[in-house]
Coordinates of N, CA and C and ligand atoms in Angstrom, one line a residue:
M257 N 301.5 135.7 244.3 CA 301.5 136.9 243.5 C 302.3 138.0 244.2
S258 N 302.3 138.1 245.5 CA 303.0 139.1 246.2 C 304.5 139.0 245.9
T259 N 305.0 137.8 245.8 CA 306.5 137.6 245.5 C 306.9 138.2 244.2
L260 N 305.9 138.4 243.3 CA 306.2 139.0 242.0 C 306.1 140.5 242.0
V261 N 305.7 141.1 243.1 CA 305.6 142.6 243.1 C 307.0 143.1 243.2
K262 N 307.3 144.1 242.4 CA 308.7 144.6 242.3 C 308.8 146.1 242.5
N263 N 309.9 146.6 242.9 CA 310.1 148.0 242.9 C 310.5 148.5 241.6
E264 N 310.3 149.8 241.4 CA 310.6 150.5 240.1 C 312.0 150.0 239.5
G265 N 313.0 150.1 240.3 CA 314.4 149.8 239.8 C 314.6 148.3 239.4
E266 N 313.7 147.4 239.7 CA 313.8 146.0 239.4 C 313.2 145.7 238.0
F267 N 312.5 146.7 237.4 CA 311.9 146.4 236.1 C 313.0 146.5 235.1
D268 N 312.8 145.8 234.0 CA 313.8 145.8 232.9 C 313.8 147.2 232.2
A269 N 312.6 147.8 232.1 CA 312.6 149.2 231.6 C 311.2 149.8 231.9
S270 N 311.1 151.1 231.9 CA 309.9 151.8 232.1 C 309.8 152.9 231.1
F271 N 308.6 153.1 230.5 CA 308.4 154.1 229.5 C 307.3 155.0 229.8
P272 N 307.4 156.3 229.7 CA 306.3 157.2 229.9 C 305.4 157.2 228.7
V273 N 304.1 157.5 229.0 CA 303.1 157.6 227.9 C 302.3 158.9 228.2
K274 N 302.2 159.7 227.2 CA 301.5 161.0 227.4 C 300.0 160.9 226.9
G275 N 299.1 161.4 227.6 CA 297.7 161.5 227.2 C 297.6 162.3 226.0
K276 N 296.6 161.9 225.1 CA 296.3 162.7 223.9 C 297.4 162.6 222.8
D277 N 298.5 161.9 223.1 CA 299.6 161.9 222.1 C 299.5 160.8 221.1
F278 N 298.4 160.8 220.3 CA 298.2 159.7 219.4 C 299.3 159.5 218.4
A279 N 300.1 160.5 218.1 CA 301.2 160.4 217.1 C 302.2 159.3 217.6
D280 N 302.3 159.2 218.9 CA 303.2 158.2 219.5 C 302.6 156.8 219.8
A281 N 301.3 156.6 219.4 CA 300.7 155.4 219.7 C 301.4 154.2 219.1
G282 N 301.8 153.2 219.9 CA 302.5 152.1 219.4 C 304.0 152.1 219.6
L283 N 304.5 153.3 220.0 CA 306.0 153.4 220.2 C 306.5 152.5 221.4
V284 N 305.8 152.6 222.5 CA 306.2 151.8 223.6 C 306.1 150.3 223.3
S285 N 305.0 149.9 222.7 CA 304.8 148.5 222.3 C 306.0 148.1 221.4
S286 N 306.4 148.8 220.4 CA 307.4 148.4 219.5 C 308.8 148.4 220.2
K287 N 309.0 149.4 221.1 CA 310.3 149.4 221.8 C 310.5 148.2 222.7
I288 N 309.4 147.8 223.4 CA 309.5 146.7 224.3 C 309.6 145.4 223.5
K289 N 308.9 145.3 222.4 CA 309.0 144.2 221.5 C 310.4 143.9 221.0
Q290 N 311.1 145.0 220.6 CA 312.5 144.9 220.2 C 313.4 144.4 221.3
R291 N 313.1 144.8 222.5 CA 313.9 144.4 223.7 C 313.7 142.9 224.0
L292 N 312.4 142.5 223.9 CA 312.1 141.1 224.1 C 312.7 140.2 223.1
M293 N 312.8 140.7 221.8 CA 313.3 139.9 220.8 C 314.8 139.6 221.0
K294 N 315.5 140.5 221.6 CA 316.9 140.4 221.9 C 317.2 139.3 223.0
K295 N 316.1 139.0 223.7 CA 316.3 138.1 224.8 C 316.0 136.6 224.3
G296 N 315.6 136.5 223.1 CA 315.4 135.2 222.5 C 314.1 134.6 223.0
I297 N 313.1 135.4 223.4 CA 311.8 134.9 223.9 C 311.0 134.5 222.6
S298 N 310.1 133.5 222.8 CA 309.4 132.9 221.6 C 308.6 134.0 221.0
E299 N 308.4 133.9 219.6 CA 307.7 134.9 218.8 C 306.2 135.0 219.3
I300 N 305.6 133.9 219.6 CA 304.2 133.9 220.0 C 304.0 134.7 221.3
A301 N 304.9 134.5 222.3 CA 304.8 135.3 223.6 C 305.1 136.7 223.3
I302 N 306.0 137.1 222.5 CA 306.3 138.5 222.2 C 305.1 139.1 221.5
R303 N 304.5 138.4 220.6 CA 303.4 139.0 219.9 C 302.2 139.2 220.9
R304 N 302.0 138.3 221.8 CA 301.0 138.5 222.8 C 301.3 139.7 223.7
A305 N 302.6 139.8 224.1 CA 303.0 141.0 224.9 C 302.8 142.3 224.2
A306 N 303.1 142.3 222.9 CA 303.0 143.5 222.1 C 301.6 144.0 222.0
I307 N 300.6 143.0 221.9 CA 299.2 143.4 221.8 C 298.7 144.0 223.1
V308 N 299.1 143.3 224.2 CA 298.7 143.8 225.5 C 299.3 145.2 225.8
I309 N 300.5 145.4 225.4 CA 301.2 146.7 225.6 C 300.5 147.8 224.7
F310 N 300.3 147.4 223.5 CA 299.7 148.4 222.5 C 298.3 148.8 223.1
E311 N 297.5 147.9 223.5 CA 296.1 148.2 224.0 C 296.2 149.1 225.2
A312 N 297.1 148.8 226.1 CA 297.3 149.6 227.3 C 297.8 151.0 227.0
E313 N 298.7 151.0 226.1 CA 299.3 152.3 225.6 C 298.2 153.2 225.0
V314 N 297.4 152.6 224.1 CA 296.4 153.5 223.5 C 295.3 153.9 224.5
N315 N 295.0 153.0 225.5 CA 294.1 153.4 226.5 C 294.6 154.6 227.3
I316 N 295.9 154.6 227.7 CA 296.4 155.7 228.4 C 296.3 157.0 227.6
I317 N 296.7 156.9 226.3 CA 296.7 158.0 225.4 C 295.3 158.5 225.3
S318 N 294.3 157.6 225.1 CA 292.9 158.0 224.9 C 292.2 158.6 226.1
Y319 N 292.5 158.0 227.3 CA 291.6 158.3 228.5 C 292.4 159.0 229.6
A320 N 293.7 158.8 229.7 CA 294.4 159.3 230.9 C 295.2 160.6 230.6
R321 N 295.6 161.2 231.7 CA 296.5 162.4 231.5 C 297.9 161.9 231.1
K322 N 298.4 160.9 231.9 CA 299.7 160.4 231.6 C 299.9 159.1 232.3
G323 N 300.9 158.3 231.9 CA 301.1 157.1 232.6 C 302.5 156.5 232.3
I324 N 302.7 155.3 232.8 CA 304.0 154.6 232.5 C 303.6 153.2 232.1
I325 N 304.4 152.6 231.3 CA 304.3 151.2 231.0 C 305.7 150.6 231.3
R326 N 305.7 149.5 232.1 CA 307.0 148.9 232.5 C 306.9 147.4 232.5
Y327 N 308.0 146.7 232.4 CA 307.9 145.3 232.3 C 309.2 144.7 232.8
Y328 N 309.1 143.4 233.2 CA 310.3 142.6 233.4 C 310.0 141.2 233.0
T329 N 311.1 140.4 232.9 CA 310.9 139.0 232.6 C 311.5 138.1 233.7
T330 N 310.9 137.0 233.8 CA 311.5 135.9 234.7 C 311.8 134.7 233.8
T331 N 312.2 133.7 234.4 CA 312.5 132.5 233.6 C 311.3 132.0 232.8
D332 N 310.1 132.2 233.4 CA 309.0 131.7 232.7 C 307.9 132.7 232.2
S333 N 308.1 134.0 232.5 CA 307.0 134.9 232.2 C 307.5 136.3 231.8
I334 N 306.7 137.0 231.1 CA 306.8 138.5 230.9 C 305.8 139.1 231.8
I335 N 306.2 140.1 232.6 CA 305.2 140.8 233.5 C 305.2 142.2 233.0
I336 N 304.0 142.7 232.7 CA 303.8 144.0 232.2 C 302.9 144.8 233.2
E337 N 303.2 146.0 233.5 CA 302.4 146.9 234.3 C 302.1 148.2 233.5
A338 N 300.9 148.7 233.5 CA 300.5 150.0 233.0 C 299.8 150.7 234.1
I339 N 300.4 151.9 234.4 CA 299.9 152.7 235.5 C 299.6 154.1 235.1
D340 N 298.4 154.5 235.2 CA 298.1 155.9 234.8 C 297.5 156.8 235.8
E341 N 297.7 158.1 235.5 CA 297.0 159.1 236.3 C 295.9 159.6 235.4
G342 N 294.6 159.4 235.8 CA 293.5 159.8 234.9 C 292.2 159.6 235.7
P343 N 291.1 159.5 234.9 CA 289.8 159.5 235.5 C 289.5 158.2 236.2
G344 N 290.2 157.1 235.9 CA 289.9 155.8 236.5 C 288.7 155.2 235.7
I345 N 288.4 154.0 236.1 CA 287.3 153.3 235.4 C 286.2 152.9 236.5
A346 N 285.0 153.5 236.3 CA 284.0 153.3 237.3 C 283.5 151.9 237.5
D347 N 283.3 151.2 236.4 CA 282.8 149.9 236.4 C 283.7 149.0 235.5
I348 N 284.6 148.3 236.1 CA 285.6 147.6 235.4 C 285.0 146.4 234.6
E349 N 284.0 145.8 235.3 CA 283.4 144.6 234.6 C 282.7 145.1 233.3
L350 N 282.1 146.2 233.4 CA 281.4 146.8 232.2 C 282.5 147.2 231.1
A351 N 283.5 147.8 231.5 CA 284.6 148.2 230.6 C 285.3 147.1 229.9
M352 N 285.3 145.9 230.6 CA 285.9 144.7 230.1 C 285.1 144.1 228.9
Q353 N 283.8 144.4 228.9 CA 282.9 143.8 227.9 C 283.3 144.2 226.5
E354 N 283.3 143.2 225.6 CA 283.6 143.5 224.2 C 282.5 144.4 223.7
G355 N 283.0 145.5 223.0 CA 282.1 146.4 222.4 C 281.8 147.6 223.2
Y356 N 282.1 147.5 224.5 CA 281.8 148.7 225.4 C 282.8 149.7 225.3
S357 N 282.5 151.0 224.9 CA 283.4 152.0 224.7 C 282.8 153.4 225.1
T358 N 283.6 154.2 225.7 CA 283.2 155.6 225.9 C 284.0 156.6 225.0
A359 N 284.7 156.0 224.0 CA 285.6 156.8 223.1 C 284.8 157.9 222.4
D360 N 285.4 159.1 222.4 CA 284.8 160.2 221.8 C 285.2 160.3 220.3
D361 N 284.7 161.3 219.6 CA 284.9 161.4 218.1 C 286.4 161.4 217.8
A362 N 287.2 162.2 218.6 CA 288.6 162.3 218.4 C 289.3 161.0 218.4
I363 N 288.9 160.1 219.4 CA 289.5 158.8 219.5 C 289.1 157.9 218.3
R364 N 287.8 158.0 218.0 CA 287.3 157.2 216.9 C 287.9 157.6 215.5
E365 N 288.2 158.9 215.4 CA 288.8 159.3 214.1 C 290.3 158.8 214.0
M366 N 290.9 158.4 215.1 CA 292.2 157.8 215.1 C 292.1 156.3 214.8
G367 N 290.9 155.8 214.7 CA 290.7 154.4 214.4 C 290.6 153.5 215.6
F368 N 290.4 154.1 216.8 CA 290.2 153.3 218.0 C 288.8 153.5 218.5
G369 N 288.4 152.7 219.5 CA 287.1 152.9 220.1 C 286.1 151.8 219.8
A370 N 286.7 150.6 219.4 CA 285.8 149.5 219.1 C 285.4 148.8 220.4
G371 N 286.0 149.1 221.5 CA 285.7 148.5 222.8 C 286.2 147.1 222.9
M372 N 287.4 146.9 222.3 CA 288.0 145.6 222.3 C 289.3 145.5 223.1
G373 N 289.8 146.7 223.5 CA 291.2 146.7 224.1 C 291.3 145.9 225.3
L374 N 290.5 146.1 226.3 CA 290.6 145.4 227.6 C 290.3 143.9 227.5
S375 N 289.3 143.6 226.6 CA 289.0 142.1 226.5 C 290.2 141.4 225.7
N376 N 290.8 142.2 224.8 CA 292.0 141.6 224.2 C 293.2 141.4 225.1
I377 N 293.3 142.4 226.0 CA 294.4 142.3 227.1 C 294.2 141.0 227.9
K378 N 292.9 140.8 228.3 CA 292.6 139.6 229.1 C 292.8 138.3 228.2
R379 N 292.4 138.3 227.0 CA 292.5 137.2 226.1 C 294.0 136.8 225.9
Y380 N 294.9 137.8 225.7 CA 296.2 137.5 225.3 C 297.2 137.3 226.6
S381 N 296.6 137.6 227.7 CA 297.4 137.4 229.0 C 297.1 136.0 229.6
D382 N 298.1 135.4 230.2 CA 297.8 134.2 231.0 C 297.2 134.5 232.3
D383 N 297.5 135.7 232.8 CA 296.9 136.2 234.0 C 296.8 137.8 233.9
S384 N 295.7 138.4 234.3 CA 295.7 139.8 234.2 C 294.8 140.4 235.4
E385 N 295.1 141.6 235.8 CA 294.3 142.2 236.8 C 294.2 143.7 236.5
I386 N 293.1 144.3 236.8 CA 292.9 145.7 236.6 C 292.3 146.3 237.9
S387 N 292.9 147.4 238.4 CA 292.2 148.1 239.5 C 292.2 149.5 239.2
S388 N 291.3 150.3 239.8 CA 291.2 151.7 239.5 C 290.7 152.4 240.7
V389 N 291.1 153.7 240.8 CA 290.5 154.6 241.8 C 290.0 155.8 241.0
I390 N 288.7 156.0 241.2 CA 288.0 157.1 240.4 C 288.7 158.4 240.7
G391 N 289.0 159.2 239.7 CA 289.6 160.5 239.9 C 291.1 160.4 240.1
K392 N 291.7 159.2 240.2 CA 293.1 159.0 240.4 C 293.8 158.3 239.2
G393 N 293.3 157.1 238.9 CA 293.9 156.4 237.8 C 293.7 155.0 237.8
T394 N 294.4 154.3 236.9 CA 294.1 152.9 236.6 C 295.4 152.1 236.7
Y395 N 295.4 150.9 237.2 CA 296.5 150.0 237.3 C 296.2 148.7 236.6
L396 N 297.1 148.3 235.7 CA 296.9 147.1 234.9 C 298.1 146.2 235.0
R397 N 297.9 145.0 235.3 CA 299.1 144.0 235.3 C 298.7 142.8 234.5
S398 N 299.7 142.4 233.7 CA 299.5 141.3 232.8 C 300.7 140.4 232.9
V399 N 300.4 139.1 233.0 CA 301.5 138.1 233.0 C 301.3 137.2 231.8
I400 N 302.4 137.0 231.0 CA 302.4 136.2 229.8 C 303.5 135.1 229.9
K401 N 303.1 133.9 229.8 CA 304.0 132.8 229.9 C 304.9 132.8 228.7
I402 N 306.2 132.5 228.9 CA 307.1 132.5 227.7 C 307.5 131.1 227.3
Ligands
ATP159 N1 293.3 153.7 231.3 C1 292.0 154.0 231.3 N2 291.5 155.1 232.0 C2 290.2 155.4 232.0 N3 289.2 154.7 231.3 C3 289.6 153.6 230.6 C4 291.0 153.3 230.5 N4 291.1 152.2 229.7 C5 289.9 151.9 229.3 N5 289.0 152.8 229.8 C6 287.5 152.7 229.7 O1 287.1 151.4 229.3 C7 286.5 151.4 228.0 C8 286.8 150.1 227.3 O2 288.2 150.1 227.0 P1 288.7 149.2 225.8 O3 290.2 149.4 225.7 O4 288.2 147.8 226.0 O5 287.9 149.8 224.5 P2 288.2 151.2 223.8 O6 289.5 151.8 224.2 O7 286.9 152.0 224.0 O8 288.3 150.7 222.3 P3 289.5 149.9 221.6 O9 290.4 149.6 222.7 O10 288.9 148.8 220.9 O11 290.1 150.9 220.6 C9 286.9 152.7 227.4 O12 286.1 153.1 226.4 C10 287.0 153.6 228.5 O13 285.7 154.1 228.9
MG160 MG1 291.2 150.6 224.2

């Protein structure tokens, strides 16, 4: 795993995500999707990456102050990282459970808050990890085989 850790400049692209900015939800996902399509990566891998990025993006918008989503590809994988500055997740195991959500009315009115995002990220990734520091933020990494 450590050989896969990269510096900012080695990512193919990095996109900022603003908290509470629901109007932009899905923008980063579709931008990265278009970039992956130009690389000739299989449709199924791109679709999985787009789901992972969309869920990470909506979570940053819903729960964090701000964050970034960045990615790079290798000969066999798409590697996605979502890093935010926000409240963090107190109990990651609980947050991963299908149906668990702390979404408020504003988030639910936007059509989110089913408590499926993190479990879908896990499901559509070949490998994923989440870590969090309370009061600081959350780090998510997803690897999708291409
Ligand atoms: N980046 C984050 N920062 C802080 N808390 C988060 C973050 N992402 C998720 N959470 C917490 O984990 C819970 C579960 O997240 P998950 O994405 O699975 O569901 P949801 O966002 O509530 O609903 P859905 O994703 O189905 O719209 C959230 O309700 C929230 O409490
Ligand atoms: Mg979510």
